[in-house]
Amino acid sequence: MKKSYLIILSALLIVSCNKKTDTKPEVKREAISYVDPFIGTGGHGHTYPGATVPFGMLQVSPVNGISDWDWCSGYHYSDDIAVGFSHLSLSGTGIGDLADIIFMPINKTVDLTTNPISRDSIPYRSKYSHDNEKASPGYYQVYLEDHDVNVELTTSKRTAYHKYTFKEGDQQSVVIDLGFAINWDKAVATSLKVEDRYTISGYRHSTGWAQNQKVFFVAKFSKPIADYKLYVDGQVFEDGDHEGVKSSIQVVFDANEKSPELFAKVALSSVSIENAKDNLGTSGFDFDQTKTAAEKLWNTALSSFEVETPTDSLKTIFYTALYHTQLAPVTFSDKNGQFRMENDSIVNADNYTAYSTLSLWDTFRAEHPLLTMIAPDRVSDMVNSMLAYYEVRNILPVWTLYGNETNTMTGYHSIPVIVEAYKKGIRGFDVERAYEAMKNTMMQDERGLNHYKKYGYIPYSLLDESVTITLEYAYDDWCVAEMAKALGKDEDYKYFSERSKAYQHLFDNESGFMRGKSVAGNSWNEPFDPKHSNHREQTDYTEGNAWQHSWFVPHAVDNLIELHGGNEKFTSRLEQLFTESSEITGDNISADITGLIGQYAHGNEPSHHIAYMFNHADQPWRTQYWARHIMDTQYNTTPDGLSGNEDCGQMSAWYVLSSVGLYPMNPASGEYEIGTPIFEKASINLPNKKTFVIEAENVSDKNFYIQSASFNGKPFHKTAISHADILKGGTLRFIMGAEPNKQWGTSKTKND
């Protein structure tokens, strides 16, 4: 009996074990499921929630109809009124433009002859609720309460797809308004034409931030047009294509088509209607298939990083940030390669894709360094785009919007982007031509370079924002010198290396700040208050103050430390930046000074590298403390989740790289500073099919100090790692703790 009992018991145990084996493992969530496009649409983030694909030509998104700073993208989460859905949107800029080619589905006939004096007088506007609004990568949905219409949007690279679901029995109608504009933008010439029962085409020429913007479009509908009225500058027309300043049309669709669903697809071009038609292609109206394809593109784009943490909110912040870093720059060339320049010449992008929306003052800092890691082929195309824009003025781009040079912000930071690409082994562009463009740009006389060349710095009495501009030109000079050195141009290397020391002229040892200097070079701009801000006029600093701008010497941090008097004085002043009171003085304070930690302003880009400077002064534990503090306090999962303008990916790129423990303090150096990883494990899946892994044992919200590190199993004491080492793949492993290890990463150990 005992033997039989044991046999039965063994059988039961085997069955039990088999049942455990059959338990289904937890399904791994795709990265796309963590993305929340509403993060950044509140506060001063200035992002949009609409549909696009990675670096896509179109950004089809809701427009609230308000012209104000926090509506720079056309949308703000505080609002609940929509006036339509545009096809071009800016992600997180501080200037409003685009929102071109407005479509609005409505269920009634409206009068478009009058010129609205405010949003309240727009006859096709509608209220909506965030309870009936959804957004995910490549998809947007909202229910328009006043028209009983559910709107869904998705897009491919060059074609937007609309799906409107009307209430049964309602009139199915769409308004297209080319006269509508936000903020700086203003239509100067528009035209609409009904080409056949299913097709409408037209163009919108405007001036604003982009002073010569020309957008051509074509739209096809899934149902035949039964009736329409065309409005041009207050007059009504029943046919033809009439040009005016403001054109709009209301289209009514065939009532015999009983389906409540109406589909539209729309393509744009900067060149012509014919090119827009070519971009549109000949495919049908399969909305779901397009949405699925867009989601697949996003899943691929987001798979460049895999992060592991039990805290889902951190994954939401991370993958939303990674999503935001791939919204801009945007595709600008048409399917046939053509794109328009600001002088109306048509260029053909041979063997590359042309990009626009180049927010270089922002994105050279972390956005472009991130792209060198995850999308190097796009980087070479972006360099080729910059070289194409160079041909118009023989000056490299500053801030390019829809093919137009806006000259927004300071410096010529296309230069570090090009040099960084070259030093990281990215080719696919004419290197000699690129060098010539960089050298010519820095040797011309515009935007204060004449003063810079004459005095070695820009005297404060000759140009506003003289300190910021001088510091940024010094960095650009260093970048040119690095390229000259790599290409064997020794005389140029010596010349630009010497000029890159311009920051030394502006350092006031007594106060520890970079200050405006006189033409004679023997006096400072007085009176001086390092907390004072005067936005963009009669000031020595751009969108900030002396506290925030005195640290921009990323190419010569060691020399800056010497100017301060050594590590102790330097770190004391640097620590004071973060612990000083957050009072900003002045009567015209820059609205861009946000995300304050002491006088550190994370909401604007000039502060972004500063926390990593402790690494160079033998106090890397302070970098670890402040980097983690910034991550914890300046990012969250709400619409107010960004502490300042997203600025075309820079704000998010800072988080993506910092959260895995890396940051390109000097982007063109080819190195990343070590900060503090926030994830237990982060894998970077590189385009060369290799994987770079960063592990952080014991990491938590309290354990953010590095105790020790190893790289591929060998002790690692350095506070930086090269791009070349990352590309080889491998594992960088940290042991984390709650107290700083003041030996790790210092001069005592980093050379071991």
XYZ file of C-alpha atoms in Angstrom, residues 78 186 281 418 442 568 748:
7
model
C -6.377 73.835 -21.126
C -0.701 85.469 -42.182
C -0.399 58.278 -54.543
C 28.121 68.599 -38.895
C 32.239 81.839 -39.436
C 36.853 74.117 -5.071
C 42.591 59.697 -7.982
